[in-house]
Tab-separated table of C-alpha atoms in Angstrom:
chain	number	residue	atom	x	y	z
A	1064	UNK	CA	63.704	36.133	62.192
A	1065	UNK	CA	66.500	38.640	60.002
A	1066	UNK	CA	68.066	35.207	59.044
A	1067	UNK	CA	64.900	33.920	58.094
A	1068	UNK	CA	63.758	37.081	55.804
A	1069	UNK	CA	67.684	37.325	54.619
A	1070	UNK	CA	67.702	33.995	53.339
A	1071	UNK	CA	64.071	33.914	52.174
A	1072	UNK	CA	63.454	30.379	54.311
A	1073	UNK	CA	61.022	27.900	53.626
A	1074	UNK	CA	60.336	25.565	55.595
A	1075	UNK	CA	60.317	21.893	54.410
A	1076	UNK	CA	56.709	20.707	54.929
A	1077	UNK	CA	57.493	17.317	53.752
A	1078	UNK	CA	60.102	16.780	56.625
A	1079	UNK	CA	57.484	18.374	59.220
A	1080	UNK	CA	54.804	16.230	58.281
A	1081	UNK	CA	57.047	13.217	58.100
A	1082	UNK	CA	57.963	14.462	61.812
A	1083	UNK	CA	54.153	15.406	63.022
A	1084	UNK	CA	52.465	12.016	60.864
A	1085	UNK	CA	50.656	14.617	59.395
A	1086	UNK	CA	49.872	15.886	55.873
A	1087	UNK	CA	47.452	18.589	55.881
A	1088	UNK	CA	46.146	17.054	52.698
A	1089	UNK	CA	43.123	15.050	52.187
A	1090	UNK	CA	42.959	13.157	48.369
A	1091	UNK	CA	39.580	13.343	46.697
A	1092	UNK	CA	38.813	10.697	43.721
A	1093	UNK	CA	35.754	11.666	41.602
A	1094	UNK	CA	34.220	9.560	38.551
A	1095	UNK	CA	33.913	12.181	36.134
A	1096	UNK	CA	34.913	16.260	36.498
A	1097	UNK	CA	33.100	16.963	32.961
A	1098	UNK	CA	29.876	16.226	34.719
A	1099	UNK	CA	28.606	19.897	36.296
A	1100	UNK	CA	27.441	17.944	39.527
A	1101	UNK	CA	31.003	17.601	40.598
A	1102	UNK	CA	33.003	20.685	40.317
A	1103	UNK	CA	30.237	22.147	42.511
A	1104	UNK	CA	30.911	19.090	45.230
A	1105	UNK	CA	34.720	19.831	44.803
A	1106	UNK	CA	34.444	23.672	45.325
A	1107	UNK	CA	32.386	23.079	48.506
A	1108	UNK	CA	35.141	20.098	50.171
A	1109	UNK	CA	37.956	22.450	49.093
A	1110	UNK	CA	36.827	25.429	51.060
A	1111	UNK	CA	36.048	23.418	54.185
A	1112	UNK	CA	39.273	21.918	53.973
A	1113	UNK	CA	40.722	25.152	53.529
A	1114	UNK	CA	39.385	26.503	56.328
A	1115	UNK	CA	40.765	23.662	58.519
A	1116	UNK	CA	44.241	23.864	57.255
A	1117	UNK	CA	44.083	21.396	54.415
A	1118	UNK	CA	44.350	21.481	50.902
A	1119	UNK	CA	42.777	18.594	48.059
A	1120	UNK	CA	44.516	17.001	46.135
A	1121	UNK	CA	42.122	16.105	42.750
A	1122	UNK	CA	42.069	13.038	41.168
A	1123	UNK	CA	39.910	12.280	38.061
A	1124	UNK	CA	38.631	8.066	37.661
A	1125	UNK	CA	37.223	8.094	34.859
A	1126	UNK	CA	35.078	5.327	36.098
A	1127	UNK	CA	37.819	3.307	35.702
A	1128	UNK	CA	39.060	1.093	37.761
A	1129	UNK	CA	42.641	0.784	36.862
A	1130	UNK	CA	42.858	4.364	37.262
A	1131	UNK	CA	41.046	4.674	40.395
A	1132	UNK	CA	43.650	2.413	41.554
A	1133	UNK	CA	46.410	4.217	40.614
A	1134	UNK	CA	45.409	7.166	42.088
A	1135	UNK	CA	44.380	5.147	44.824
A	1136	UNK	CA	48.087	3.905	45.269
A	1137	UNK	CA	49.563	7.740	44.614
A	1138	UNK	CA	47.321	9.192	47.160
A	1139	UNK	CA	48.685	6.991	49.977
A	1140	UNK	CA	51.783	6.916	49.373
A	1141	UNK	CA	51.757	10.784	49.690
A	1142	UNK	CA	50.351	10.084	53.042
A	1143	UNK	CA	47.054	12.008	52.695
A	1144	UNK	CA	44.986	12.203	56.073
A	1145	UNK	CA	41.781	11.137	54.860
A	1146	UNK	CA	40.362	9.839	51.382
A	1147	UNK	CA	36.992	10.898	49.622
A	1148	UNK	CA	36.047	8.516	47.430
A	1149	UNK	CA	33.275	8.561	44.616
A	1150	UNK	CA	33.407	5.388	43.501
A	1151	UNK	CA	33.772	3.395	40.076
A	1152	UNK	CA	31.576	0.472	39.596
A	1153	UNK	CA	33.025	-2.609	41.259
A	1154	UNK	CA	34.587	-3.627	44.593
A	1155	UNK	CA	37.954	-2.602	45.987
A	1156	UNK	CA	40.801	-6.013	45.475
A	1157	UNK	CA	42.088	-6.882	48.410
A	1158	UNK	CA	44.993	-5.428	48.124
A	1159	UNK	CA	43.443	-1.917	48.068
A	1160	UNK	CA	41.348	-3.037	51.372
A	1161	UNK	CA	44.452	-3.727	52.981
A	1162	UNK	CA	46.654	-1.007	51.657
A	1163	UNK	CA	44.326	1.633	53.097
A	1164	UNK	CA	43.707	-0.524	56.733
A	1165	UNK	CA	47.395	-0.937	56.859
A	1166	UNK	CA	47.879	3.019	56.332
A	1167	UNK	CA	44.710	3.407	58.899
A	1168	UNK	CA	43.745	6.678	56.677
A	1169	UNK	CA	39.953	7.224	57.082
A	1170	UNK	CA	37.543	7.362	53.437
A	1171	UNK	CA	34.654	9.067	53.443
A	1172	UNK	CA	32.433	7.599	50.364
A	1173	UNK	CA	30.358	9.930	48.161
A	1174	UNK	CA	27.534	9.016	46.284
A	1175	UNK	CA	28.226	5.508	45.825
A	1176	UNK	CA	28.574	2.836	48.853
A	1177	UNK	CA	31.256	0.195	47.973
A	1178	UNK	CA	30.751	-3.579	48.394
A	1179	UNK	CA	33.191	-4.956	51.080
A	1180	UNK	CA	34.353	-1.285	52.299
A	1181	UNK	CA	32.927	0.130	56.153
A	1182	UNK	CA	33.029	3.550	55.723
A	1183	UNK	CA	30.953	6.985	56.309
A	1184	UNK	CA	28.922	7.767	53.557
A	1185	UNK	CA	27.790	11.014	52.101
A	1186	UNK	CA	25.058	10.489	49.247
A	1187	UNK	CA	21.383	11.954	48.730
A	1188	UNK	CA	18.125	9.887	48.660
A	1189	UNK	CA	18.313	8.590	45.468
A	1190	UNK	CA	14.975	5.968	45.453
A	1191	UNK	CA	13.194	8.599	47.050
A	1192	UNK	CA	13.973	11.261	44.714
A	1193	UNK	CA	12.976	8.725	41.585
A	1194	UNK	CA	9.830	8.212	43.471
A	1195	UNK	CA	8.668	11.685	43.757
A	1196	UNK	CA	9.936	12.329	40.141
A	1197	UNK	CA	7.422	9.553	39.088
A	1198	UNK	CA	4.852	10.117	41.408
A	1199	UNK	CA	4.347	13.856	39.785
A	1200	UNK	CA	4.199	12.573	36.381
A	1201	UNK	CA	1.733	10.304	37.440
A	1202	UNK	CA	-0.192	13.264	38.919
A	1203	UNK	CA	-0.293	15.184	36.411
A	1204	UNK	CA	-1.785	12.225	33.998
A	1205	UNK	CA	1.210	10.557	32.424
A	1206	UNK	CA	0.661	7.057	32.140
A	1207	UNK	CA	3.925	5.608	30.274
A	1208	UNK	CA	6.978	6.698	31.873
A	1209	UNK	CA	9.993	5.829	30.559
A	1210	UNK	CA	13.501	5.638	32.411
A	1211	UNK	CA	16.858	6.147	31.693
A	1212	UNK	CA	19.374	4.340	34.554
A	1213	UNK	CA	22.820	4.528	35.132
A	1214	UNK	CA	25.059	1.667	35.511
A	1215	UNK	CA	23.944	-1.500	37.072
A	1216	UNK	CA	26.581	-2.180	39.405
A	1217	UNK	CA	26.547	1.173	41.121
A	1218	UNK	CA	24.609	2.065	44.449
A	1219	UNK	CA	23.030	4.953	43.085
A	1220	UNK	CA	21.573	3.904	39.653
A	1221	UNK	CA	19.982	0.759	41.816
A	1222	UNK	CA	18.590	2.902	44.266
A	1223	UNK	CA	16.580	5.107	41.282
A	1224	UNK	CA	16.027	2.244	39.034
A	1225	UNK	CA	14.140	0.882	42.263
A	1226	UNK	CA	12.223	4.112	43.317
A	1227	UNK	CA	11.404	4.307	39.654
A	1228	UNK	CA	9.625	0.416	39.816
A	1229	UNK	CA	8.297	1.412	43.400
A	1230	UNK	CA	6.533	4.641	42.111
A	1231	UNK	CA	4.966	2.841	39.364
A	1232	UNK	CA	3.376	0.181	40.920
A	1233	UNK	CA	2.243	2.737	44.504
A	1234	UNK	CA	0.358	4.821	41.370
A	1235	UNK	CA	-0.976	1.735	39.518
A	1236	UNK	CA	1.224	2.312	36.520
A	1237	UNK	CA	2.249	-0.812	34.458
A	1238	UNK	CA	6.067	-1.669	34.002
A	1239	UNK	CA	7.046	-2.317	30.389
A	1240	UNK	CA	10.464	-3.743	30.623
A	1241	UNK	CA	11.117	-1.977	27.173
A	1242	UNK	CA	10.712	1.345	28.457
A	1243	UNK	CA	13.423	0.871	30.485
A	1244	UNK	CA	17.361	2.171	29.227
A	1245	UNK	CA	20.419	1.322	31.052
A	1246	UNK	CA	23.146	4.523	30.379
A	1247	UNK	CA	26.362	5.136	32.075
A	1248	UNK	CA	25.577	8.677	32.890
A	1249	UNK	CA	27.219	9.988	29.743
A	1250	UNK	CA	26.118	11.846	27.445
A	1251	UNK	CA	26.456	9.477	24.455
A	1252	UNK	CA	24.175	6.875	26.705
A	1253	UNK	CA	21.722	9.783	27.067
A	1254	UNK	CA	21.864	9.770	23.031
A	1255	UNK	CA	21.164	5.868	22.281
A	1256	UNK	CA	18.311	6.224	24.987
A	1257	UNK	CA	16.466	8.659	23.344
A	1258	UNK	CA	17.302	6.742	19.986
A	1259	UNK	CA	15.376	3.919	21.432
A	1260	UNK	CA	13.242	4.776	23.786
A	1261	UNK	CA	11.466	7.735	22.217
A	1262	UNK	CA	10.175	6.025	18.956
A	1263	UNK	CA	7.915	3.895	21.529
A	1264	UNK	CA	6.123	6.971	21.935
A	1265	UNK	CA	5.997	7.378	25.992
A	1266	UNK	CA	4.256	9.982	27.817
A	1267	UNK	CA	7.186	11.325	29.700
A	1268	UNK	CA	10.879	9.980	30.350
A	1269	UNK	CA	12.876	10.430	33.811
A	1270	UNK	CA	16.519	11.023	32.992
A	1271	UNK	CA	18.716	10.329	36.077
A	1272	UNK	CA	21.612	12.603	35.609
A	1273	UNK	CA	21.992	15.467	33.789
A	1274	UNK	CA	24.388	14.369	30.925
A	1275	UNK	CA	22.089	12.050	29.754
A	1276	UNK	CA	19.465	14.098	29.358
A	1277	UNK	CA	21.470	16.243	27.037
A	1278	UNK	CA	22.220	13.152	25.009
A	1279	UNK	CA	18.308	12.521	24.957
A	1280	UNK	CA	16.995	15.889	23.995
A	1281	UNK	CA	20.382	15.644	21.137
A	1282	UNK	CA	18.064	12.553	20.384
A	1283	UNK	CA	15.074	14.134	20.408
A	1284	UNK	CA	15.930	16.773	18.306
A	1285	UNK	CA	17.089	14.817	15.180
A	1286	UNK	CA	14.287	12.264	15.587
């Protein structure tokens, strides 16, 4: 212990973990850390893993796919213990299937399922929440609703593009295709759906994510 505080000793965690097959480190791949949802969901997995002995390594997507691959690749071959993913639209290749079964770390999804990847999954009740948005608008005597989606080919938008339909029809509300905007949950798509949606005059609009809606009331605002 004198030799230890003499020299000022570290030890050599990369050796240890090599030695134990164990990291202490979990990777966590998000789509977008502008968006306020996430640092929030971030904070909250840091501080659990803290208090387990881990630490997060952060990586930002994009919603890209190239680099959720690359970070994909870099988190594994630092030997993480456990992935969580939010995913970016689109499947895993094959290769990434069978570089993480090959490295047998576990991946908790977030959000978003992934087509052709078992995993736990972590998300909130997206069609339901649409629904009840819809329903109350309904209730309180709005009669052409308007809806602003994310992307097509993730779990999420689906599931509130389809509790938006759902709602509709359980309240007797007609569907007009053109009151209907696909976005990307950015706020520039939040801006060319108020652009076009909001000269049709609707009663009310149901935004699904916040950074869209500040592109929409940017709309609004010039309109």
């Amino acid at each position: 212990e004198a030799a230890v505080r003499k020299l000022n000793y570290r030890p050599n965690l990369l050796a240890r973990s090599l030695a134990k097959r164990q990291t202490y480190t979990l990777g966590m791949i998000v789509t977008d850390i502008a968006n306020p949802f996430f640092p929030q969901i971030v904070r909250a997995a840091e501080d659990t893993a803290q208090t387990a002995g881990y630490t997060i390594l952060l990586c930002n997507s994009d919603d890209k796919q190239e680099k959720e691959a690359r970070y994909l690749e870099l988190l594994l071959s630092r030997r993480v213990d456990g992935i969580i993913l939010n995913k970016t639209p689109g499947k895993l290749s094959a290769e990434q299937r069978r570089m993480i079964a090959d490295a047998k770390v576990p991946v908790v999804l977030l959000m978003r399922t992934c087509p052709g990847l078992t995993a736990d999954l972590v998300q909130t009740d997206d069609r339901q929440g649409a629904m009840d948005a819809v329903s109350h608008l309904a209730r309180i005597g709005h009669k052409s609703i308007a809806f602003v989606g994310g992307p097509g080919g993730v779990s999420n938008a689906q599931a509130r593009r389809d509790g938006y339909l759902s709602a509709l029809e359980s309240n007797g509300l007609e569907h007009k295709p053109e009151l209907l905007f696909e976005g990307d949950y950015r706020i520039d798509s939040g801006y060319r759906a108020g652009l076009a949606l909001l000269p049709r005059l609707p009663d009310a609009v149901l935004v699904t994510n916040y950074l869209m809606m500040v592109g929409l009331m940017k709309a609004a605002d010039e309109i």
